[in-house]
Amino acid sequence: MFSNKLFKKYCSAEWLPIFDLNKSNIQVKAKERIFNEGDLVKGIYFIEEGKVKVLSGFNGKDEKIIRIASNDMILGHRGIHYKHYHISSEALTDTTLTFLPINIFLKIIKANPNMAVYLLDFFIEELREAEDRMDSLLNFDPKKRIAIILLKLVDCFGFANKKSNLLSFTLSRADIANMIGTTYETVIRTLANFEKLNYIELVGKEIAIKDITKLKELAADKKVRKKTKAKL
Amino acid sequence: MFSNKLFKKYCSAEWLPIFDLNKSNIQVKAKERIFNEGDLVKGIYFIEEGKVKVLSGFNGKDEKIIRIASNDMILGHRGIHYKHYHISSEALTDTTLTFLPINIFLKIIKANPNMAVYLLDFFIEELREAEDRMDSLLNFDPKKRIAIILLKLVDCFGFANKKSNLLSFTLSRADIANMIGTTYETVIRTLANFEKLNYIELVGKEIAIKDITKLKELAADKKVRKKTKAKL
DNA sequence: TTCTAAACATGATAATTATCACATACTTTC
DNA sequence: GAAAGTATGTGATAATTATCATGTTTAGAA
């Protein structure tokens, strides 16, 4: 997590007004792009409120979702290193962002050692998540990956309200497919299958989680080959 | 890249002797572990000379390769944030490492702002690589992923000598399978197929690249669904 | 409201890959 | 150098998933 507030926390008193002076507020509607692959890096975005997908792939048809982000996360942080974005980001819901120009951001980092160290921690966490996802792509078949995604959605977005088991936000079938490298038909069939098994319930396009334990079992069950002759 | 030398470059004069005083030299033989998942993080490793694989998965049988690293790269850097490693690393060849205790490493980072910023850059680069690999897992079938790995091996390890097109280091079929989430049989068959197509030549267990252009073509050819009705 | 496009859904079929079984070659160890 | 274990290689088969076709529902625009 790396929010506006945390950023301020690691910012020394003298630099705070500089942050406030240079930041700006951005509103994007659902399905609007925040930045596009190839765009010049102008700054960094803090998600104040909303849900965003970060995706690779240019021509609309072969987009793949690299990660999803919501409140109190940052976007475009790789612009620290690059002149141009090599990924795009698109709002999933109406979203409020705080924007900070990249040169100001860099100045503040360099002047605040604690901030730099905190950012390092943040990146390490991001790396870990990327590796975890890679691991799931390497180890699991589509069915299990869908179970993993459902758990991630619970974790990331939570339920509509405390009494409900309805996900507060449901990715489209196509978006789920693009997160796990399968087709939307497979997602649809697998969700139907999960419903039959009573793991979930489909309420229109929305998804309600009925048996999170079973989903976790599925998600944890790495296939290990019976054959033990050749170690791998 | 983040080498011993670069580390020194971003280290101020007063801190250099502290680095030299605390570093130690480690030699590991091929197939030896450098650290294991679950081990207490003791420090950070600079690869001086050698090749290493970083892997996830505990019980030997379901290991998956997260990344491969060679000269002038670092290992165990996520220990900055965590108490225990959640991945393992194993030498692919006899390897020489420089080791620096984590507390010294952290002190040096905090005292040298330029170093912290350089490290940030390094992590961003790592993130990008992780995302690129994720993208290839999402977009390509095993055959194309193998082409991508072959190109990566060329890029990472190069050829045996300037005149030769023989890879200077060949991962085992099982290791390749574990990098791309397939079985070693599929790797073997695909390599045989590539040989038939004259893209590569198999010299015992080694691989010689005969037509890098064709491999690149394969590796670039993302499958896009014919069907354009539903955008995704 | 009606029209249109996007998203969801399902069946049939083809293609791909995993799995299993077995054979051979190469390495390491005793 | 024999034995044991590991790595490579190949064929047959089963299982899974992608693809294609087609229909229905939903959401948004005119």
PDB file of N, CA and C in Angstrom, chain B residues 13-107:
ATOM      1  N   ALA B  13      32.327   7.803   0.076  1.00  0.00           N
ATOM      2  CA  ALA B  13      33.694   7.396   0.449  1.00  0.00           C
ATOM      3  C   ALA B  13      33.766   6.873   1.879  1.00  0.00           C
ATOM      4  N   GLU B  14      33.032   7.523   2.770  1.00  0.00           N
ATOM      5  CA  GLU B  14      33.111   7.112   4.172  1.00  0.00           C
ATOM      6  C   GLU B  14      32.490   5.735   4.423  1.00  0.00           C
ATOM      7  N   TRP B  15      31.555   5.351   3.550  1.00  0.00           N
ATOM      8  CA  TRP B  15      30.873   4.067   3.762  1.00  0.00           C
ATOM      9  C   TRP B  15      31.563   2.898   3.065  1.00  0.00           C
ATOM     10  N   LEU B  16      32.405   3.212   2.116  1.00  0.00           N
ATOM     11  CA  LEU B  16      33.078   2.157   1.362  1.00  0.00           C
ATOM     12  C   LEU B  16      33.836   1.167   2.244  1.00  0.00           C
ATOM     13  N   PRO B  17      34.656   1.667   3.166  1.00  0.00           N
ATOM     14  CA  PRO B  17      35.384   0.717   4.025  1.00  0.00           C
ATOM     15  C   PRO B  17      34.456  -0.159   4.859  1.00  0.00           C
ATOM     16  N   ILE B  18      33.299   0.378   5.187  1.00  0.00           N
ATOM     17  CA  ILE B  18      32.343  -0.423   5.952  1.00  0.00           C
ATOM     18  C   ILE B  18      31.829  -1.584   5.106  1.00  0.00           C
ATOM     19  N   PHE B  19      31.596  -1.284   3.839  1.00  0.00           N
ATOM     20  CA  PHE B  19      31.207  -2.353   2.903  1.00  0.00           C
ATOM     21  C   PHE B  19      32.299  -3.410   2.838  1.00  0.00           C
ATOM     22  N   ASP B  20      33.526  -2.945   2.605  1.00  0.00           N
ATOM     23  CA  ASP B  20      34.629  -3.895   2.433  1.00  0.00           C
ATOM     24  C   ASP B  20      34.894  -4.736   3.680  1.00  0.00           C
ATOM     25  N   LEU B  21      34.690  -4.097   4.814  1.00  0.00           N
ATOM     26  CA  LEU B  21      34.955  -4.780   6.077  1.00  0.00           C
ATOM     27  C   LEU B  21      33.927  -5.876   6.349  1.00  0.00           C
ATOM     28  N   ASN B  22      32.708  -5.655   5.897  1.00  0.00           N
ATOM     29  CA  ASN B  22      31.611  -6.562   6.252  1.00  0.00           C
ATOM     30  C   ASN B  22      31.271  -7.596   5.190  1.00  0.00           C
ATOM     31  N   LYS B  23      31.734  -7.367   4.000  1.00  0.00           N
ATOM     32  CA  LYS B  23      31.410  -8.314   2.927  1.00  0.00           C
ATOM     33  C   LYS B  23      32.180  -9.612   3.118  1.00  0.00           C
ATOM     34  N   SER B  24      31.651 -10.673   2.554  1.00  0.00           N
ATOM     35  CA  SER B  24      32.424 -11.902   2.556  1.00  0.00           C
ATOM     36  C   SER B  24      32.233 -12.622   1.235  1.00  0.00           C
ATOM     37  N   ASN B  25      33.112 -13.537   0.973  1.00  0.00           N
ATOM     38  CA  ASN B  25      33.114 -14.238  -0.299  1.00  0.00           C
ATOM     39  C   ASN B  25      32.526 -15.632  -0.112  1.00  0.00           C
ATOM     40  N   ILE B  26      31.623 -16.006  -1.020  1.00  0.00           N
ATOM     41  CA  ILE B  26      31.000 -17.315  -0.910  1.00  0.00           C
ATOM     42  C   ILE B  26      31.133 -18.061  -2.226  1.00  0.00           C
ATOM     43  N   GLN B  27      31.507 -19.316  -2.113  1.00  0.00           N
ATOM     44  CA  GLN B  27      31.618 -20.167  -3.297  1.00  0.00           C
ATOM     45  C   GLN B  27      30.553 -21.256  -3.197  1.00  0.00           C
ATOM     46  N   VAL B  28      29.768 -21.417  -4.241  1.00  0.00           N
ATOM     47  CA  VAL B  28      28.844 -22.553  -4.255  1.00  0.00           C
ATOM     48  C   VAL B  28      29.045 -23.354  -5.531  1.00  0.00           C
ATOM     49  N   LYS B  29      28.876 -24.642  -5.392  1.00  0.00           N
ATOM     50  CA  LYS B  29      29.012 -25.527  -6.558  1.00  0.00           C
ATOM     51  C   LYS B  29      27.673 -25.632  -7.270  1.00  0.00           C
ATOM     52  N   ALA B  30      27.697 -26.036  -8.526  1.00  0.00           N
ATOM     53  CA  ALA B  30      26.475 -26.258  -9.289  1.00  0.00           C
ATOM     54  C   ALA B  30      25.538 -27.172  -8.511  1.00  0.00           C
ATOM     55  N   LYS B  31      24.243 -26.851  -8.551  1.00  0.00           N
ATOM     56  CA  LYS B  31      23.176 -27.622  -7.875  1.00  0.00           C
ATOM     57  C   LYS B  31      23.105 -27.409  -6.369  1.00  0.00           C
ATOM     58  N   GLU B  32      24.051 -26.624  -5.829  1.00  0.00           N
ATOM     59  CA  GLU B  32      23.964 -26.313  -4.397  1.00  0.00           C
ATOM     60  C   GLU B  32      22.959 -25.191  -4.167  1.00  0.00           C
ATOM     61  N   ARG B  33      22.288 -25.257  -3.027  1.00  0.00           N
ATOM     62  CA  ARG B  33      21.368 -24.200  -2.668  1.00  0.00           C
ATOM     63  C   ARG B  33      22.123 -23.014  -2.058  1.00  0.00           C
ATOM     64  N   ILE B  34      21.674 -21.807  -2.360  1.00  0.00           N
ATOM     65  CA  ILE B  34      22.263 -20.620  -1.745  1.00  0.00           C
ATOM     66  C   ILE B  34      21.444 -20.244  -0.519  1.00  0.00           C
ATOM     67  N   PHE B  35      20.119 -20.201  -0.702  1.00  0.00           N
ATOM     68  CA  PHE B  35      19.237 -20.131   0.462  1.00  0.00           C
ATOM     69  C   PHE B  35      17.925 -20.831   0.134  1.00  0.00           C
ATOM     70  N   ASN B  36      17.196 -21.183   1.173  1.00  0.00           N
ATOM     71  CA  ASN B  36      15.962 -21.923   0.990  1.00  0.00           C
ATOM     72  C   ASN B  36      14.761 -21.134   1.477  1.00  0.00           C
ATOM     73  N   GLU B  37      13.633 -21.368   0.817  1.00  0.00           N
ATOM     74  CA  GLU B  37      12.364 -20.815   1.262  1.00  0.00           C
ATOM     75  C   GLU B  37      12.208 -21.096   2.753  1.00  0.00           C
ATOM     76  N   GLY B  38      11.882 -20.069   3.498  1.00  0.00           N
ATOM     77  CA  GLY B  38      11.690 -20.253   4.933  1.00  0.00           C
ATOM     78  C   GLY B  38      12.919 -19.898   5.751  1.00  0.00           C
ATOM     79  N   ASP B  39      14.087 -19.916   5.111  1.00  0.00           N
ATOM     80  CA  ASP B  39      15.314 -19.529   5.833  1.00  0.00           C
ATOM     81  C   ASP B  39      15.209 -18.101   6.354  1.00  0.00           C
ATOM     82  N   LEU B  40      15.860 -17.856   7.446  1.00  0.00           N
ATOM     83  CA  LEU B  40      15.965 -16.502   7.979  1.00  0.00           C
ATOM     84  C   LEU B  40      16.829 -15.674   7.025  1.00  0.00           C
ATOM     85  N   VAL B  41      16.378 -14.462   6.735  1.00  0.00           N
ATOM     86  CA  VAL B  41      17.148 -13.590   5.850  1.00  0.00           C
ATOM     87  C   VAL B  41      18.378 -13.082   6.591  1.00  0.00           C
ATOM     88  N   LYS B  42      19.540 -13.406   6.080  1.00  0.00           N
ATOM     89  CA  LYS B  42      20.762 -12.957   6.741  1.00  0.00           C
ATOM     90  C   LYS B  42      21.431 -11.803   5.999  1.00  0.00           C
ATOM     91  N   GLY B  43      21.264 -11.776   4.714  1.00  0.00           N
ATOM     92  CA  GLY B  43      21.912 -10.714   3.967  1.00  0.00           C
ATOM     93  C   GLY B  43      21.580 -10.768   2.498  1.00  0.00           C
ATOM     94  N   ILE B  44      22.386 -10.078   1.738  1.00  0.00           N
ATOM     95  CA  ILE B  44      22.128  -9.956   0.321  1.00  0.00           C
ATOM     96  C   ILE B  44      23.340 -10.494  -0.445  1.00  0.00           C
ATOM     97  N   TYR B  45      23.096 -11.072  -1.608  1.00  0.00           N
ATOM     98  CA  TYR B  45      24.160 -11.716  -2.374  1.00  0.00           C
ATOM     99  C   TYR B  45      24.363 -11.017  -3.715  1.00  0.00           C
ATOM    100  N   PHE B  46      25.608 -10.716  -4.024  1.00  0.00           N
ATOM    101  CA  PHE B  46      25.957 -10.211  -5.353  1.00  0.00           C
ATOM    102  C   PHE B  46      26.571 -11.363  -6.138  1.00  0.00           C
ATOM    103  N   ILE B  47      26.051 -11.630  -7.315  1.00  0.00           N
ATOM    104  CA  ILE B  47      26.655 -12.688  -8.138  1.00  0.00           C
ATOM    105  C   ILE B  47      27.866 -12.118  -8.862  1.00  0.00           C
ATOM    106  N   GLU B  48      29.038 -12.609  -8.495  1.00  0.00           N
ATOM    107  CA  GLU B  48      30.260 -12.140  -9.157  1.00  0.00           C
ATOM    108  C   GLU B  48      30.465 -12.907 -10.462  1.00  0.00           C
ATOM    109  N   GLU B  49      30.265 -14.222 -10.370  1.00  0.00           N
ATOM    110  CA  GLU B  49      30.491 -15.071 -11.542  1.00  0.00           C
ATOM    111  C   GLU B  49      29.672 -16.338 -11.384  1.00  0.00           C
ATOM    112  N   GLY B  50      28.776 -16.590 -12.320  1.00  0.00           N
ATOM    113  CA  GLY B  50      27.999 -17.815 -12.248  1.00  0.00           C
ATOM    114  C   GLY B  50      26.553 -17.613 -12.673  1.00  0.00           C
ATOM    115  N   LYS B  51      25.788 -18.688 -12.631  1.00  0.00           N
ATOM    116  CA  LYS B  51      24.389 -18.648 -13.028  1.00  0.00           C
ATOM    117  C   LYS B  51      23.543 -19.310 -11.944  1.00  0.00           C
ATOM    118  N   VAL B  52      22.410 -18.685 -11.678  1.00  0.00           N
ATOM    119  CA  VAL B  52      21.595 -19.102 -10.547  1.00  0.00           C
ATOM    120  C   VAL B  52      20.130 -19.138 -10.953  1.00  0.00           C
ATOM    121  N   LYS B  53      19.378 -20.090 -10.399  1.00  0.00           N
ATOM    122  CA  LYS B  53      17.926 -20.038 -10.614  1.00  0.00           C
ATOM    123  C   LYS B  53      17.234 -19.733  -9.295  1.00  0.00           C
ATOM    124  N   VAL B  54      16.185 -18.904  -9.387  1.00  0.00           N
ATOM    125  CA  VAL B  54      15.390 -18.557  -8.220  1.00  0.00           C
ATOM    126  C   VAL B  54      14.070 -19.290  -8.366  1.00  0.00           C
ATOM    127  N   LEU B  55      13.701 -20.066  -7.350  1.00  0.00           N
ATOM    128  CA  LEU B  55      12.522 -20.906  -7.532  1.00  0.00           C
ATOM    129  C   LEU B  55      11.567 -20.895  -6.358  1.00  0.00           C
ATOM    130  N   SER B  56      10.326 -21.169  -6.681  1.00  0.00           N
ATOM    131  CA  SER B  56       9.292 -21.271  -5.654  1.00  0.00           C
ATOM    132  C   SER B  56       8.858 -22.723  -5.571  1.00  0.00           C
ATOM    133  N   GLY B  57       8.207 -23.094  -4.480  1.00  0.00           N
ATOM    134  CA  GLY B  57       7.762 -24.479  -4.335  1.00  0.00           C
ATOM    135  C   GLY B  57       8.708 -25.194  -3.411  1.00  0.00           C
ATOM    136  N   PHE B  58       8.155 -25.896  -2.474  1.00  0.00           N
ATOM    137  CA  PHE B  58       8.929 -26.387  -1.352  1.00  0.00           C
ATOM    138  C   PHE B  58       9.483 -27.774  -1.561  1.00  0.00           C
ATOM    139  N   ASN B  59       8.561 -28.697  -1.880  1.00  0.00           N
ATOM    140  CA  ASN B  59       8.921 -30.092  -1.701  1.00  0.00           C
ATOM    141  C   ASN B  59       9.616 -30.737  -2.899  1.00  0.00           C
ATOM    142  N   GLY B  60      10.469 -29.960  -3.530  1.00  0.00           N
ATOM    143  CA  GLY B  60      11.326 -30.566  -4.541  1.00  0.00           C
ATOM    144  C   GLY B  60      10.625 -30.931  -5.834  1.00  0.00           C
ATOM    145  N   LYS B  61       9.399 -31.440  -5.734  1.00  0.00           N
ATOM    146  CA  LYS B  61       8.763 -31.966  -6.934  1.00  0.00           C
ATOM    147  C   LYS B  61       8.063 -30.880  -7.742  1.00  0.00           C
ATOM    148  N   ASP B  62       7.499 -29.920  -7.062  1.00  0.00           N
ATOM    149  CA  ASP B  62       6.730 -28.910  -7.796  1.00  0.00           C
ATOM    150  C   ASP B  62       7.416 -27.543  -7.835  1.00  0.00           C
ATOM    151  N   GLU B  63       8.718 -27.577  -7.904  1.00  0.00           N
ATOM    152  CA  GLU B  63       9.463 -26.329  -8.063  1.00  0.00           C
ATOM    153  C   GLU B  63       9.132 -25.650  -9.383  1.00  0.00           C
ATOM    154  N   LYS B  64       9.007 -24.345  -9.328  1.00  0.00           N
ATOM    155  CA  LYS B  64       8.850 -23.579 -10.555  1.00  0.00           C
ATOM    156  C   LYS B  64       9.907 -22.487 -10.540  1.00  0.00           C
ATOM    157  N   ILE B  65      10.473 -22.216 -11.696  1.00  0.00           N
ATOM    158  CA  ILE B  65      11.537 -21.217 -11.757  1.00  0.00           C
ATOM    159  C   ILE B  65      10.941 -19.832 -11.935  1.00  0.00           C
ATOM    160  N   ILE B  66      11.207 -18.962 -10.994  1.00  0.00           N
ATOM    161  CA  ILE B  66      10.693 -17.605 -11.031  1.00  0.00           C
ATOM    162  C   ILE B  66      11.571 -16.718 -11.906  1.00  0.00           C
ATOM    163  N   ARG B  67      12.875 -16.862 -11.746  1.00  0.00           N
ATOM    164  CA  ARG B  67      13.773 -16.132 -12.646  1.00  0.00           C
ATOM    165  C   ARG B  67      15.143 -16.778 -12.648  1.00  0.00           C
ATOM    166  N   ILE B  68      15.928 -16.440 -13.658  1.00  0.00           N
ATOM    167  CA  ILE B  68      17.307 -16.876 -13.668  1.00  0.00           C
ATOM    168  C   ILE B  68      18.179 -15.635 -13.591  1.00  0.00           C
ATOM    169  N   ALA B  69      19.317 -15.777 -12.932  1.00  0.00           N
ATOM    170  CA  ALA B  69      20.178 -14.614 -12.737  1.00  0.00           C
ATOM    171  C   ALA B  69      21.622 -15.030 -13.015  1.00  0.00           C
ATOM    172  N   SER B  70      22.418 -14.068 -13.479  1.00  0.00           N
ATOM    173  CA  SER B  70      23.833 -14.381 -13.691  1.00  0.00           C
ATOM    174  C   SER B  70      24.689 -13.198 -13.253  1.00  0.00           C
ATOM    175  N   ASN B  71      25.864 -13.121 -13.784  1.00  0.00           N
ATOM    176  CA  ASN B  71      26.837 -12.108 -13.344  1.00  0.00           C
ATOM    177  C   ASN B  71      26.230 -10.719 -13.117  1.00  0.00           C
ATOM    178  N   ASP B  72      26.697 -10.074 -12.067  1.00  0.00           N
ATOM    179  CA  ASP B  72      26.316  -8.692 -11.780  1.00  0.00           C
ATOM    180  C   ASP B  72      24.829  -8.517 -11.485  1.00  0.00           C
ATOM    181  N   MET B  73      24.225  -9.528 -10.877  1.00  0.00           N
ATOM    182  CA  MET B  73      22.868  -9.340 -10.406  1.00  0.00           C
ATOM    183  C   MET B  73      22.836  -9.649  -8.907  1.00  0.00           C
ATOM    184  N   ILE B  74      21.756  -9.245  -8.259  1.00  0.00           N
ATOM    185  CA  ILE B  74      21.693  -9.541  -6.833  1.00  0.00           C
ATOM    186  C   ILE B  74      20.618 -10.567  -6.518  1.00  0.00           C
ATOM    187  N   LEU B  75      20.802 -11.222  -5.401  1.00  0.00           N
ATOM    188  CA  LEU B  75      19.896 -12.267  -4.937  1.00  0.00           C
ATOM    189  C   LEU B  75      19.463 -11.955  -3.524  1.00  0.00           C
ATOM    190  N   GLY B  76      18.228 -12.271  -3.230  1.00  0.00           N
ATOM    191  CA  GLY B  76      17.777 -12.153  -1.846  1.00  0.00           C
ATOM    192  C   GLY B  76      17.466 -10.726  -1.450  1.00  0.00           C
ATOM    193  N   HIS B  77      17.290  -9.859  -2.436  1.00  0.00           N
ATOM    194  CA  HIS B  77      17.057  -8.448  -2.122  1.00  0.00           C
ATOM    195  C   HIS B  77      15.702  -8.227  -1.510  1.00  0.00           C
ATOM    196  N   ARG B  78      14.805  -9.213  -1.657  1.00  0.00           N
ATOM    197  CA  ARG B  78      13.524  -8.984  -1.021  1.00  0.00           C
ATOM    198  C   ARG B  78      13.601  -9.164   0.478  1.00  0.00           C
ATOM    199  N   GLY B  79      14.754  -9.636   0.930  1.00  0.00           N
ATOM    200  CA  GLY B  79      14.990  -9.722   2.368  1.00  0.00           C
ATOM    201  C   GLY B  79      14.994  -8.357   3.048  1.00  0.00           C
ATOM    202  N   ILE B  80      15.104  -7.297   2.253  1.00  0.00           N
ATOM    203  CA  ILE B  80      15.025  -5.954   2.835  1.00  0.00           C
ATOM    204  C   ILE B  80      13.726  -5.794   3.601  1.00  0.00           C
ATOM    205  N   HIS B  81      12.690  -6.442   3.085  1.00  0.00           N
ATOM    206  CA  HIS B  81      11.356  -6.254   3.648  1.00  0.00           C
ATOM    207  C   HIS B  81      10.935  -7.415   4.546  1.00  0.00           C
ATOM    208  N   TYR B  82      11.401  -8.617   4.228  1.00  0.00           N
ATOM    209  CA  TYR B  82      10.902  -9.795   4.929  1.00  0.00           C
ATOM    210  C   TYR B  82      11.932 -10.402   5.874  1.00  0.00           C
ATOM    211  N   LYS B  83      11.425 -11.071   6.867  1.00  0.00           N
ATOM    212  CA  LYS B  83      12.292 -11.777   7.822  1.00  0.00           C
ATOM    213  C   LYS B  83      12.771 -13.110   7.240  1.00  0.00           C
ATOM    214  N   HIS B  84      11.900 -13.739   6.459  1.00  0.00           N
ATOM    215  CA  HIS B  84      12.229 -15.041   5.900  1.00  0.00           C
ATOM    216  C   HIS B  84      12.091 -15.015   4.375  1.00  0.00           C
ATOM    217  N   TYR B  85      12.934 -15.777   3.710  1.00  0.00           N
ATOM    218  CA  TYR B  85      12.791 -15.900   2.264  1.00  0.00           C
ATOM    219  C   TYR B  85      11.518 -16.676   1.941  1.00  0.00           C
ATOM    220  N   HIS B  86      10.823 -16.268   0.912  1.00  0.00           N
ATOM    221  CA  HIS B  86       9.679 -17.087   0.511  1.00  0.00           C
ATOM    222  C   HIS B  86       9.955 -17.757  -0.829  1.00  0.00           C
ATOM    223  N   ILE B  87      11.195 -17.691  -1.241  1.00  0.00           N
ATOM    224  CA  ILE B  87      11.659 -18.404  -2.432  1.00  0.00           C
ATOM    225  C   ILE B  87      13.018 -19.020  -2.105  1.00  0.00           C
ATOM    226  N   SER B  88      13.484 -19.881  -3.002  1.00  0.00           N
ATOM    227  CA  SER B  88      14.798 -20.484  -2.812  1.00  0.00           C
ATOM    228  C   SER B  88      15.685 -20.102  -3.978  1.00  0.00           C
ATOM    229  N   SER B  89      16.997 -20.267  -3.809  1.00  0.00           N
ATOM    230  CA  SER B  89      17.860 -20.072  -4.966  1.00  0.00           C
ATOM    231  C   SER B  89      18.920 -21.154  -5.004  1.00  0.00           C
ATOM    232  N   GLU B  90      19.221 -21.556  -6.207  1.00  0.00           N
ATOM    233  CA  GLU B  90      20.111 -22.692  -6.409  1.00  0.00           C
ATOM    234  C   GLU B  90      21.064 -22.384  -7.553  1.00  0.00           C
ATOM    235  N   ALA B  91      22.319 -22.713  -7.359  1.00  0.00           N
ATOM    236  CA  ALA B  91      23.317 -22.462  -8.396  1.00  0.00           C
ATOM    237  C   ALA B  91      23.123 -23.412  -9.570  1.00  0.00           C
ATOM    238  N   LEU B  92      23.167 -22.866 -10.780  1.00  0.00           N
ATOM    239  CA  LEU B  92      23.100 -23.693 -11.979  1.00  0.00           C
ATOM    240  C   LEU B  92      24.504 -24.117 -12.391  1.00  0.00           C
ATOM    241  N   THR B  93      25.464 -23.229 -12.109  1.00  0.00           N
ATOM    242  CA  THR B  93      26.875 -23.530 -12.382  1.00  0.00           C
ATOM    243  C   THR B  93      27.646 -23.212 -11.111  1.00  0.00           C
ATOM    244  N   ASP B  94      28.908 -23.574 -11.059  1.00  0.00           N
ATOM    245  CA  ASP B  94      29.740 -23.133  -9.934  1.00  0.00           C
ATOM    246  C   ASP B  94      29.688 -21.614  -9.895  1.00  0.00           C
ATOM    247  N   THR B  95      29.453 -21.079  -8.717  1.00  0.00           N
ATOM    248  CA  THR B  95      29.182 -19.649  -8.629  1.00  0.00           C
ATOM    249  C   THR B  95      29.952 -18.977  -7.499  1.00  0.00           C
ATOM    250  N   THR B  96      30.429 -17.763  -7.783  1.00  0.00           N
ATOM    251  CA  THR B  96      31.109 -16.958  -6.770  1.00  0.00           C
ATOM    252  C   THR B  96      30.202 -15.793  -6.384  1.00  0.00           C
ATOM    253  N   LEU B  97      29.975 -15.643  -5.086  1.00  0.00           N
ATOM    254  CA  LEU B  97      29.087 -14.597  -4.607  1.00  0.00           C
ATOM    255  C   LEU B  97      29.797 -13.699  -3.603  1.00  0.00           C
ATOM    256  N   THR B  98      29.366 -12.442  -3.554  1.00  0.00           N
ATOM    257  CA  THR B  98      29.768 -11.575  -2.444  1.00  0.00           C
ATOM    258  C   THR B  98      28.554 -11.425  -1.546  1.00  0.00           C
ATOM    259  N   PHE B  99      28.771 -11.608  -0.281  1.00  0.00           N
ATOM    260  CA  PHE B  99      27.662 -11.560   0.669  1.00  0.00           C
ATOM    261  C   PHE B  99      27.803 -10.341   1.563  1.00  0.00           C
ATOM    262  N   LEU B 100      26.681  -9.658   1.811  1.00  0.00           N
ATOM    263  CA  LEU B 100      26.691  -8.513   2.726  1.00  0.00           C
ATOM    264  C   LEU B 100      25.530  -8.654   3.715  1.00  0.00           C
ATOM    265  N   PRO B 101      25.818  -8.600   5.022  1.00  0.00           N
ATOM    266  CA  PRO B 101      24.751  -8.738   6.011  1.00  0.00           C
ATOM    267  C   PRO B 101      23.673  -7.675   5.808  1.00  0.00           C
ATOM    268  N   ILE B 102      22.460  -8.077   6.067  1.00  0.00           N
ATOM    269  CA  ILE B 102      21.324  -7.221   5.736  1.00  0.00           C
ATOM    270  C   ILE B 102      21.333  -5.904   6.513  1.00  0.00           C
ATOM    271  N   ASN B 103      21.732  -5.933   7.773  1.00  0.00           N
ATOM    272  CA  ASN B 103      21.717  -4.693   8.565  1.00  0.00           C
ATOM    273  C   ASN B 103      22.715  -3.664   8.012  1.00  0.00           C
ATOM    274  N   ILE B 104      23.868  -4.154   7.578  1.00  0.00           N
ATOM    275  CA  ILE B 104      24.851  -3.253   6.957  1.00  0.00           C
ATOM    276  C   ILE B 104      24.288  -2.676   5.657  1.00  0.00           C
ATOM    277  N   PHE B 105      23.685  -3.569   4.875  1.00  0.00           N
ATOM    278  CA  PHE B 105      23.090  -3.158   3.605  1.00  0.00           C
ATOM    279  C   PHE B 105      22.063  -2.043   3.827  1.00  0.00           C
ATOM    280  N   LEU B 106      21.194  -2.248   4.805  1.00  0.00           N
ATOM    281  CA  LEU B 106      20.156  -1.256   5.090  1.00  0.00           C
ATOM    282  C   LEU B 106      20.750   0.067   5.555  1.00  0.00           C
ATOM    283  N   LYS B 107      21.744  -0.026   6.416  1.00  0.00           N
ATOM    284  CA  LYS B 107      22.404   1.197   6.901  1.00  0.00           C
ATOM    285  C   LYS B 107      22.987   1.993   5.746  1.00  0.00           C
TER     286      LYS B 107
END
